[in-house]
C-alpha cells in the first residue's frame, strides 16, 4: 500500500483532504503513530475535505468530538476500549459498512483495536504516521 513523505503540515493536511474524496460514508479511519507525528494535522485536512463545519479542534481533552453528518473524531490516547464503549460506540458503528452512514476517524486507534469492526461486519483503513525530522513525516496506508 502507498507510503507518502510530507515535508510540511500543509502537505499532510492535503493527504487528509485527498482521502476524504474517497470516503463514501460508513468508514473507520484508524490513525497510529507517536506524539506529534501528524495525526491531528491529517484529521484537520480530512474534515475539511468532507466539508464538515469547523472549527476542527483537537479532541485531545474531549476524547470524542461529533461533527455534522455523523462524523466523529476520537482521540484514544487517554482512554481504553471500555470508555469508548460507554460513549455509545455500538450505535456509532452500527451504520458502518456496508450500509454506509457514519465516518469515524480515530487517533491512537491501536488502543481500540479489539472493538474496531473487521470485515464483513465493517471496514477500516489503517494509516501509520512516523516522525522523520522536524517537518518531515512518513504516512503509510497499511
Ligand atoms: N510534515 C508534517 N506533517 C504534519 N505535521 C507537521 C509536519 N511538519 C511539521 N509538523 C508539525 O508537527 C506537529 C504535529 O502535531 P499533531 O498534533 O498533528 O500530531 P499528533 O500525531 O496528532 O500528536 P498527538 O499524538 O499528540 O495527538 C504540528 O505542530 C505540525 O505543525
Ligand atoms: Mg493528535
mmCIF file with all atom_site columns, C-alpha atoms and ligand atoms in Angstrom:
data_model
loop_
_atom_site.group_PDB
_atom_site.id
_atom_site.type_symbol
_atom_site.label_atom_id
_atom_site.label_alt_id
_atom_site.label_comp_id
_atom_site.label_asym_id
_atom_site.label_entity_id
_atom_site.label_seq_id
_atom_site.pdbx_PDB_ins_code
_atom_site.Cartn_x
_atom_site.Cartn_y
_atom_site.Cartn_z
_atom_site.occupancy
_atom_site.B_iso_or_equiv
_atom_site.pdbx_formal_charge
_atom_site.auth_seq_id
_atom_site.auth_comp_id
_atom_site.auth_asym_id
_atom_site.auth_atom_id
_atom_site.pdbx_PDB_model_num
ATOM   1   C  CA  . UNK A 1 1   ? 0.000   0.000  0.000  1.00 0.00 ? 1   UNK A CA  1
ATOM   2   C  CA  . UNK A 1 2   ? 1.195   3.553  -0.642 1.00 0.00 ? 2   UNK A CA  1
ATOM   3   C  CA  . UNK A 1 3   ? 3.617   5.375  1.599  1.00 0.00 ? 3   UNK A CA  1
ATOM   4   C  CA  . UNK A 1 4   ? 3.915   9.152  1.418  1.00 0.00 ? 4   UNK A CA  1
ATOM   5   C  CA  . UNK A 1 5   ? 6.556   11.531 2.718  1.00 0.00 ? 5   UNK A CA  1
ATOM   6   C  CA  . UNK A 1 6   ? 5.332   15.019 3.585  1.00 0.00 ? 6   UNK A CA  1
ATOM   7   C  CA  . UNK A 1 7   ? 7.637   17.983 4.128  1.00 0.00 ? 7   UNK A CA  1
ATOM   8   C  CA  . UNK A 1 8   ? 5.279   20.308 5.986  1.00 0.00 ? 8   UNK A CA  1
ATOM   9   C  CA  . UNK A 1 9   ? 1.926   20.217 7.746  1.00 0.00 ? 9   UNK A CA  1
ATOM   10  C  CA  . UNK A 1 10  ? 0.101   21.582 4.719  1.00 0.00 ? 10  UNK A CA  1
ATOM   11  C  CA  . UNK A 1 11  ? 1.117   18.544 2.687  1.00 0.00 ? 11  UNK A CA  1
ATOM   12  C  CA  . UNK A 1 12  ? -0.149  16.269 5.449  1.00 0.00 ? 12  UNK A CA  1
ATOM   13  C  CA  . UNK A 1 13  ? -3.468  18.123 5.506  1.00 0.00 ? 13  UNK A CA  1
ATOM   14  C  CA  . UNK A 1 14  ? -3.661  17.764 1.742  1.00 0.00 ? 14  UNK A CA  1
ATOM   15  C  CA  . UNK A 1 15  ? -3.325  13.979 2.077  1.00 0.00 ? 15  UNK A CA  1
ATOM   16  C  CA  . UNK A 1 16  ? -6.192  14.006 4.561  1.00 0.00 ? 16  UNK A CA  1
ATOM   17  C  CA  . UNK A 1 17  ? -8.263  16.008 2.101  1.00 0.00 ? 17  UNK A CA  1
ATOM   18  C  CA  . UNK A 1 18  ? -7.467  13.529 -0.657 1.00 0.00 ? 18  UNK A CA  1
ATOM   19  C  CA  . UNK A 1 19  ? -8.570  10.600 1.481  1.00 0.00 ? 19  UNK A CA  1
ATOM   20  C  CA  . UNK A 1 20  ? -11.845 12.382 2.215  1.00 0.00 ? 20  UNK A CA  1
ATOM   21  C  CA  . UNK A 1 21  ? -12.620 12.372 -1.515 1.00 0.00 ? 21  UNK A CA  1
ATOM   22  C  CA  . UNK A 1 22  ? -12.527 8.560  -1.455 1.00 0.00 ? 22  UNK A CA  1
ATOM   23  C  CA  . UNK A 1 23  ? -14.843 8.189  1.527  1.00 0.00 ? 23  UNK A CA  1
ATOM   24  C  CA  . UNK A 1 24  ? -18.435 7.373  0.806  1.00 0.00 ? 24  UNK A CA  1
ATOM   25  C  CA  . UNK A 1 25  ? -19.650 7.069  4.380  1.00 0.00 ? 25  UNK A CA  1
ATOM   26  C  CA  . UNK A 1 26  ? -19.533 4.126  6.675  1.00 0.00 ? 26  UNK A CA  1
ATOM   27  C  CA  . UNK A 1 27  ? -15.789 4.007  7.228  1.00 0.00 ? 27  UNK A CA  1
ATOM   28  C  CA  . UNK A 1 28  ? -13.494 3.922  10.214 1.00 0.00 ? 28  UNK A CA  1
ATOM   29  C  CA  . UNK A 1 29  ? -10.159 5.656  9.635  1.00 0.00 ? 29  UNK A CA  1
ATOM   30  C  CA  . UNK A 1 30  ? -7.591  4.362  12.118 1.00 0.00 ? 30  UNK A CA  1
ATOM   31  C  CA  . UNK A 1 31  ? -4.508  6.516  12.727 1.00 0.00 ? 31  UNK A CA  1
ATOM   32  C  CA  . UNK A 1 32  ? -1.469  5.287  14.626 1.00 0.00 ? 32  UNK A CA  1
ATOM   33  C  CA  . UNK A 1 33  ? 1.927   6.807  15.392 1.00 0.00 ? 33  UNK A CA  1
ATOM   34  C  CA  . UNK A 1 34  ? 3.838   8.696  18.047 1.00 0.00 ? 34  UNK A CA  1
ATOM   35  C  CA  . UNK A 1 35  ? 3.070   12.026 19.687 1.00 0.00 ? 35  UNK A CA  1
ATOM   36  C  CA  . UNK A 1 36  ? 3.459   14.861 17.194 1.00 0.00 ? 36  UNK A CA  1
ATOM   37  C  CA  . UNK A 1 37  ? 3.636   12.564 14.181 1.00 0.00 ? 37  UNK A CA  1
ATOM   38  C  CA  . UNK A 1 38  ? 0.802   14.396 12.409 1.00 0.00 ? 38  UNK A CA  1
ATOM   39  C  CA  . UNK A 1 39  ? -2.431  12.542 13.192 1.00 0.00 ? 39  UNK A CA  1
ATOM   40  C  CA  . UNK A 1 40  ? -4.396  15.640 14.195 1.00 0.00 ? 40  UNK A CA  1
ATOM   41  C  CA  . UNK A 1 41  ? -2.946  17.633 11.303 1.00 0.00 ? 41  UNK A CA  1
ATOM   42  C  CA  . UNK A 1 42  ? -4.077  14.917 8.882  1.00 0.00 ? 42  UNK A CA  1
ATOM   43  C  CA  . UNK A 1 43  ? -7.515  14.815 10.529 1.00 0.00 ? 43  UNK A CA  1
ATOM   44  C  CA  . UNK A 1 44  ? -7.958  18.561 10.053 1.00 0.00 ? 44  UNK A CA  1
ATOM   45  C  CA  . UNK A 1 45  ? -7.426  18.125 6.314  1.00 0.00 ? 45  UNK A CA  1
ATOM   46  C  CA  . UNK A 1 46  ? -9.710  15.114 6.277  1.00 0.00 ? 46  UNK A CA  1
ATOM   47  C  CA  . UNK A 1 47  ? -12.555 17.019 7.958  1.00 0.00 ? 47  UNK A CA  1
ATOM   48  C  CA  . UNK A 1 48  ? -12.037 19.928 5.597  1.00 0.00 ? 48  UNK A CA  1
ATOM   49  C  CA  . UNK A 1 49  ? -12.223 17.504 2.677  1.00 0.00 ? 49  UNK A CA  1
ATOM   50  C  CA  . UNK A 1 50  ? -15.508 16.120 3.986  1.00 0.00 ? 50  UNK A CA  1
ATOM   51  C  CA  . UNK A 1 51  ? -16.775 19.705 4.158  1.00 0.00 ? 51  UNK A CA  1
ATOM   52  C  CA  . UNK A 1 52  ? -17.940 19.417 7.744  1.00 0.00 ? 52  UNK A CA  1
ATOM   53  C  CA  . UNK A 1 53  ? -18.482 22.596 9.675  1.00 0.00 ? 53  UNK A CA  1
ATOM   54  C  CA  . UNK A 1 54  ? -15.442 23.600 11.783 1.00 0.00 ? 54  UNK A CA  1
ATOM   55  C  CA  . UNK A 1 55  ? -13.641 24.569 13.865 1.00 0.00 ? 55  UNK A CA  1
ATOM   56  C  CA  . UNK A 1 56  ? -11.648 21.335 13.657 1.00 0.00 ? 56  UNK A CA  1
ATOM   57  C  CA  . UNK A 1 57  ? -10.320 21.373 17.172 1.00 0.00 ? 57  UNK A CA  1
ATOM   58  C  CA  . UNK A 1 58  ? -8.278  18.546 18.591 1.00 0.00 ? 58  UNK A CA  1
ATOM   59  C  CA  . UNK A 1 59  ? -10.401 16.299 20.765 1.00 0.00 ? 59  UNK A CA  1
ATOM   60  C  CA  . UNK A 1 60  ? -7.409  15.540 22.995 1.00 0.00 ? 60  UNK A CA  1
ATOM   61  C  CA  . UNK A 1 61  ? -9.216  16.887 26.024 1.00 0.00 ? 61  UNK A CA  1
ATOM   62  C  CA  . UNK A 1 62  ? -12.632 15.780 24.827 1.00 0.00 ? 62  UNK A CA  1
ATOM   63  C  CA  . UNK A 1 63  ? -11.916 12.150 23.832 1.00 0.00 ? 63  UNK A CA  1
ATOM   64  C  CA  . UNK A 1 64  ? -14.589 12.419 21.168 1.00 0.00 ? 64  UNK A CA  1
ATOM   65  C  CA  . UNK A 1 65  ? -15.987 15.181 19.025 1.00 0.00 ? 65  UNK A CA  1
ATOM   66  C  CA  . UNK A 1 66  ? -19.074 14.804 16.867 1.00 0.00 ? 66  UNK A CA  1
ATOM   67  C  CA  . UNK A 1 67  ? -19.381 16.890 13.733 1.00 0.00 ? 67  UNK A CA  1
ATOM   68  C  CA  . UNK A 1 68  ? -22.376 17.184 11.457 1.00 0.00 ? 68  UNK A CA  1
ATOM   69  C  CA  . UNK A 1 69  ? -23.376 14.340 9.119  1.00 0.00 ? 69  UNK A CA  1
ATOM   70  C  CA  . UNK A 1 70  ? -22.489 11.643 11.705 1.00 0.00 ? 70  UNK A CA  1
ATOM   71  C  CA  . UNK A 1 71  ? -18.787 12.340 11.525 1.00 0.00 ? 71  UNK A CA  1
ATOM   72  C  CA  . UNK A 1 72  ? -16.765 11.580 14.649 1.00 0.00 ? 72  UNK A CA  1
ATOM   73  C  CA  . UNK A 1 73  ? -13.192 12.338 15.668 1.00 0.00 ? 73  UNK A CA  1
ATOM   74  C  CA  . UNK A 1 74  ? -11.868 10.274 18.549 1.00 0.00 ? 74  UNK A CA  1
ATOM   75  C  CA  . UNK A 1 75  ? -8.550  10.595 20.370 1.00 0.00 ? 75  UNK A CA  1
ATOM   76  C  CA  . UNK A 1 76  ? -7.907  7.370  22.240 1.00 0.00 ? 76  UNK A CA  1
ATOM   77  C  CA  . UNK A 1 77  ? -4.612  8.433  23.829 1.00 0.00 ? 77  UNK A CA  1
ATOM   78  C  CA  . UNK A 1 78  ? -6.012  8.648  27.338 1.00 0.00 ? 78  UNK A CA  1
ATOM   79  C  CA  . UNK A 1 79  ? -8.763  6.068  27.165 1.00 0.00 ? 79  UNK A CA  1
ATOM   80  C  CA  . UNK A 1 80  ? -9.408  2.389  26.934 1.00 0.00 ? 80  UNK A CA  1
ATOM   81  C  CA  . UNK A 1 81  ? -11.841 0.489  24.737 1.00 0.00 ? 81  UNK A CA  1
ATOM   82  C  CA  . UNK A 1 82  ? -14.396 0.254  27.521 1.00 0.00 ? 82  UNK A CA  1
ATOM   83  C  CA  . UNK A 1 83  ? -14.505 4.053  27.849 1.00 0.00 ? 83  UNK A CA  1
ATOM   84  C  CA  . UNK A 1 84  ? -15.368 4.365  24.167 1.00 0.00 ? 84  UNK A CA  1
ATOM   85  C  CA  . UNK A 1 85  ? -17.995 1.633  24.501 1.00 0.00 ? 85  UNK A CA  1
ATOM   86  C  CA  . UNK A 1 86  ? -19.551 3.726  27.280 1.00 0.00 ? 86  UNK A CA  1
ATOM   87  C  CA  . UNK A 1 87  ? -19.765 6.695  24.901 1.00 0.00 ? 87  UNK A CA  1
ATOM   88  C  CA  . UNK A 1 88  ? -22.138 4.832  22.600 1.00 0.00 ? 88  UNK A CA  1
ATOM   89  C  CA  . UNK A 1 89  ? -19.653 3.127  20.306 1.00 0.00 ? 89  UNK A CA  1
ATOM   90  C  CA  . UNK A 1 90  ? -22.072 0.388  19.221 1.00 0.00 ? 90  UNK A CA  1
ATOM   91  C  CA  . UNK A 1 91  ? -24.563 2.977  17.995 1.00 0.00 ? 91  UNK A CA  1
ATOM   92  C  CA  . UNK A 1 92  ? -21.842 4.862  16.167 1.00 0.00 ? 92  UNK A CA  1
ATOM   93  C  CA  . UNK A 1 93  ? -20.546 1.864  14.249 1.00 0.00 ? 93  UNK A CA  1
ATOM   94  C  CA  . UNK A 1 94  ? -23.946 0.323  13.637 1.00 0.00 ? 94  UNK A CA  1
ATOM   95  C  CA  . UNK A 1 95  ? -24.345 2.097  10.341 1.00 0.00 ? 95  UNK A CA  1
ATOM   96  C  CA  . UNK A 1 96  ? -20.839 1.418  9.137  1.00 0.00 ? 96  UNK A CA  1
ATOM   97  C  CA  . UNK A 1 97  ? -20.084 -0.721 6.072  1.00 0.00 ? 97  UNK A CA  1
ATOM   98  C  CA  . UNK A 1 98  ? -21.743 -1.972 4.079  1.00 0.00 ? 98  UNK A CA  1
ATOM   99  C  CA  . UNK A 1 99  ? -24.774 0.116  4.955  1.00 0.00 ? 99  UNK A CA  1
ATOM   100 C  CA  . UNK A 1 100 ? -22.864 3.391  4.973  1.00 0.00 ? 100 UNK A CA  1
ATOM   101 C  CA  . UNK A 1 101 ? -23.501 6.246  7.334  1.00 0.00 ? 101 UNK A CA  1
ATOM   102 C  CA  . UNK A 1 102 ? -21.123 7.402  10.000 1.00 0.00 ? 102 UNK A CA  1
ATOM   103 C  CA  . UNK A 1 103 ? -17.494 8.251  9.364  1.00 0.00 ? 103 UNK A CA  1
ATOM   104 C  CA  . UNK A 1 104 ? -15.185 7.787  12.350 1.00 0.00 ? 104 UNK A CA  1
ATOM   105 C  CA  . UNK A 1 105 ? -11.569 8.949  12.421 1.00 0.00 ? 105 UNK A CA  1
ATOM   106 C  CA  . UNK A 1 106 ? -9.533  7.752  15.403 1.00 0.00 ? 106 UNK A CA  1
ATOM   107 C  CA  . UNK A 1 107 ? -6.115  8.851  16.685 1.00 0.00 ? 107 UNK A CA  1
ATOM   108 C  CA  . UNK A 1 108 ? -4.217  6.164  18.627 1.00 0.00 ? 108 UNK A CA  1
ATOM   109 C  CA  . UNK A 1 109 ? -6.593  3.603  17.107 1.00 0.00 ? 109 UNK A CA  1
ATOM   110 C  CA  . UNK A 1 110 ? -4.306  0.723  18.125 1.00 0.00 ? 110 UNK A CA  1
ATOM   111 C  CA  . UNK A 1 111 ? -5.582  1.281  21.658 1.00 0.00 ? 111 UNK A CA  1
ATOM   112 C  CA  . UNK A 1 112 ? -9.111  0.404  20.474 1.00 0.00 ? 112 UNK A CA  1
ATOM   113 C  CA  . UNK A 1 113 ? -8.185  -2.488 18.210 1.00 0.00 ? 113 UNK A CA  1
ATOM   114 C  CA  . UNK A 1 114 ? -10.393 -5.021 19.936 1.00 0.00 ? 114 UNK A CA  1
ATOM   115 C  CA  . UNK A 1 115 ? -13.612 -3.067 19.349 1.00 0.00 ? 115 UNK A CA  1
ATOM   116 C  CA  . UNK A 1 116 ? -12.982 -1.911 15.780 1.00 0.00 ? 116 UNK A CA  1
ATOM   117 C  CA  . UNK A 1 117 ? -15.153 -3.999 13.439 1.00 0.00 ? 117 UNK A CA  1
ATOM   118 C  CA  . UNK A 1 118 ? -13.443 -6.208 10.890 1.00 0.00 ? 118 UNK A CA  1
ATOM   119 C  CA  . UNK A 1 119 ? -14.945 -7.472 7.619  1.00 0.00 ? 119 UNK A CA  1
ATOM   120 C  CA  . UNK A 1 120 ? -17.636 -8.488 6.912  1.00 0.00 ? 120 UNK A CA  1
ATOM   121 C  CA  . UNK A 1 121 ? -19.108 -6.602 9.894  1.00 0.00 ? 121 UNK A CA  1
ATOM   122 C  CA  . UNK A 1 122 ? -17.272 -3.422 8.991  1.00 0.00 ? 122 UNK A CA  1
ATOM   123 C  CA  . UNK A 1 123 ? -14.316 -1.948 7.234  1.00 0.00 ? 123 UNK A CA  1
ATOM   124 C  CA  . UNK A 1 124 ? -11.430 0.152  8.448  1.00 0.00 ? 124 UNK A CA  1
ATOM   125 C  CA  . UNK A 1 125 ? -8.497  1.939  6.879  1.00 0.00 ? 125 UNK A CA  1
ATOM   126 C  CA  . UNK A 1 126 ? -5.252  1.906  8.889  1.00 0.00 ? 126 UNK A CA  1
ATOM   127 C  CA  . UNK A 1 127 ? -2.682  4.670  8.458  1.00 0.00 ? 127 UNK A CA  1
ATOM   128 C  CA  . UNK A 1 128 ? 0.706   4.761  10.219 1.00 0.00 ? 128 UNK A CA  1
ATOM   129 C  CA  . UNK A 1 129 ? 2.440   8.068  10.980 1.00 0.00 ? 129 UNK A CA  1
ATOM   130 C  CA  . UNK A 1 130 ? 6.156   8.374  11.590 1.00 0.00 ? 130 UNK A CA  1
ATOM   131 C  CA  . UNK A 1 131 ? 8.269   11.368 12.612 1.00 0.00 ? 131 UNK A CA  1
ATOM   132 C  CA  . UNK A 1 132 ? 11.276  11.599 10.274 1.00 0.00 ? 132 UNK A CA  1
ATOM   133 C  CA  . UNK A 1 133 ? 12.513  15.097 11.057 1.00 0.00 ? 133 UNK A CA  1
ATOM   134 C  CA  . UNK A 1 134 ? 11.279  18.457 12.243 1.00 0.00 ? 134 UNK A CA  1
ATOM   135 C  CA  . UNK A 1 135 ? 8.990   18.924 9.241  1.00 0.00 ? 135 UNK A CA  1
ATOM   136 C  CA  . UNK A 1 136 ? 9.190   15.514 7.628  1.00 0.00 ? 136 UNK A CA  1
ATOM   137 C  CA  . UNK A 1 137 ? 6.679   12.732 8.232  1.00 0.00 ? 137 UNK A CA  1
ATOM   138 C  CA  . UNK A 1 138 ? 6.094   9.306  6.746  1.00 0.00 ? 138 UNK A CA  1
ATOM   139 C  CA  . UNK A 1 139 ? 2.459   8.411  6.232  1.00 0.00 ? 139 UNK A CA  1
ATOM   140 C  CA  . UNK A 1 140 ? 1.810   4.814  5.340  1.00 0.00 ? 140 UNK A CA  1
ATOM   141 C  CA  . UNK A 1 141 ? -1.519  3.381  4.246  1.00 0.00 ? 141 UNK A CA  1
ATOM   142 C  CA  . UNK A 1 142 ? -1.284  -0.125 5.667  1.00 0.00 ? 142 UNK A CA  1
HETATM 143 N  N1  . LIG B 2 .   ? 5.012   17.185 7.561  1.00 0.00 ? 1   LIG B N1  1
HETATM 144 C  C1  . LIG B 2 .   ? 4.279   17.444 8.654  1.00 0.00 ? 1   LIG B C1  1
HETATM 145 N  N2  . LIG B 2 .   ? 3.099   16.803 8.825  1.00 0.00 ? 1   LIG B N2  1
HETATM 146 C  C2  . LIG B 2 .   ? 2.357   17.034 9.922  1.00 0.00 ? 1   LIG B C2  1
HETATM 147 N  N3  . LIG B 2 .   ? 2.693   17.867 10.925 1.00 0.00 ? 1   LIG B N3  1
HETATM 148 C  C3  . LIG B 2 .   ? 3.867   18.516 10.800 1.00 0.00 ? 1   LIG B C3  1
HETATM 149 C  C4  . LIG B 2 .   ? 4.702   18.332 9.678  1.00 0.00 ? 1   LIG B C4  1
HETATM 150 N  N4  . LIG B 2 .   ? 5.789   19.101 9.837  1.00 0.00 ? 1   LIG B N4  1
HETATM 151 C  C5  . LIG B 2 .   ? 5.644   19.721 10.995 1.00 0.00 ? 1   LIG B C5  1
HETATM 152 N  N5  . LIG B 2 .   ? 4.503   19.382 11.595 1.00 0.00 ? 1   LIG B N5  1
HETATM 153 C  C6  . LIG B 2 .   ? 4.069   19.854 12.918 1.00 0.00 ? 1   LIG B C6  1
HETATM 154 O  O1  . LIG B 2 .   ? 4.103   18.731 13.774 1.00 0.00 ? 1   LIG B O1  1
HETATM 155 C  C7  . LIG B 2 .   ? 3.012   18.796 14.687 1.00 0.00 ? 1   LIG B C7  1
HETATM 156 C  C8  . LIG B 2 .   ? 2.134   17.582 14.504 1.00 0.00 ? 1   LIG B C8  1
HETATM 157 O  O2  . LIG B 2 .   ? 1.201   17.598 15.511 1.00 0.00 ? 1   LIG B O2  1
HETATM 158 P  P1  . LIG B 2 .   ? -0.137  16.775 15.504 1.00 0.00 ? 1   LIG B P1  1
HETATM 159 O  O3  . LIG B 2 .   ? -0.944  17.340 16.607 1.00 0.00 ? 1   LIG B O3  1
HETATM 160 O  O4  . LIG B 2 .   ? -0.736  16.731 14.144 1.00 0.00 ? 1   LIG B O4  1
HETATM 161 O  O5  . LIG B 2 .   ? 0.397   15.328 15.880 1.00 0.00 ? 1   LIG B O5  1
HETATM 162 P  P2  . LIG B 2 .   ? -0.419  14.119 16.511 1.00 0.00 ? 1   LIG B P2  1
HETATM 163 O  O6  . LIG B 2 .   ? 0.099   12.904 15.850 1.00 0.00 ? 1   LIG B O6  1
HETATM 164 O  O7  . LIG B 2 .   ? -1.862  14.396 16.447 1.00 0.00 ? 1   LIG B O7  1
HETATM 165 O  O8  . LIG B 2 .   ? 0.071   14.142 18.031 1.00 0.00 ? 1   LIG B O8  1
HETATM 166 P  P3  . LIG B 2 .   ? -0.697  13.594 19.329 1.00 0.00 ? 1   LIG B P3  1
HETATM 167 O  O9  . LIG B 2 .   ? -0.396  12.135 19.406 1.00 0.00 ? 1   LIG B O9  1
HETATM 168 O  O10 . LIG B 2 .   ? -0.073  14.361 20.442 1.00 0.00 ? 1   LIG B O10 1
HETATM 169 O  O11 . LIG B 2 .   ? -2.158  13.856 19.186 1.00 0.00 ? 1   LIG B O11 1
HETATM 170 C  C9  . LIG B 2 .   ? 2.272   20.082 14.394 1.00 0.00 ? 1   LIG B C9  1
HETATM 171 O  O12 . LIG B 2 .   ? 2.760   21.089 15.248 1.00 0.00 ? 1   LIG B O12 1
HETATM 172 C  C10 . LIG B 2 .   ? 2.649   20.368 12.946 1.00 0.00 ? 1   LIG B C10 1
HETATM 173 O  O13 . LIG B 2 .   ? 2.613   21.744 12.625 1.00 0.00 ? 1   LIG B O13 1
HETATM 174 MG MG1 . LIG B 2 .   ? -3.356  14.482 17.903 1.00 0.00 ? 2   LIG B MG1 1
#
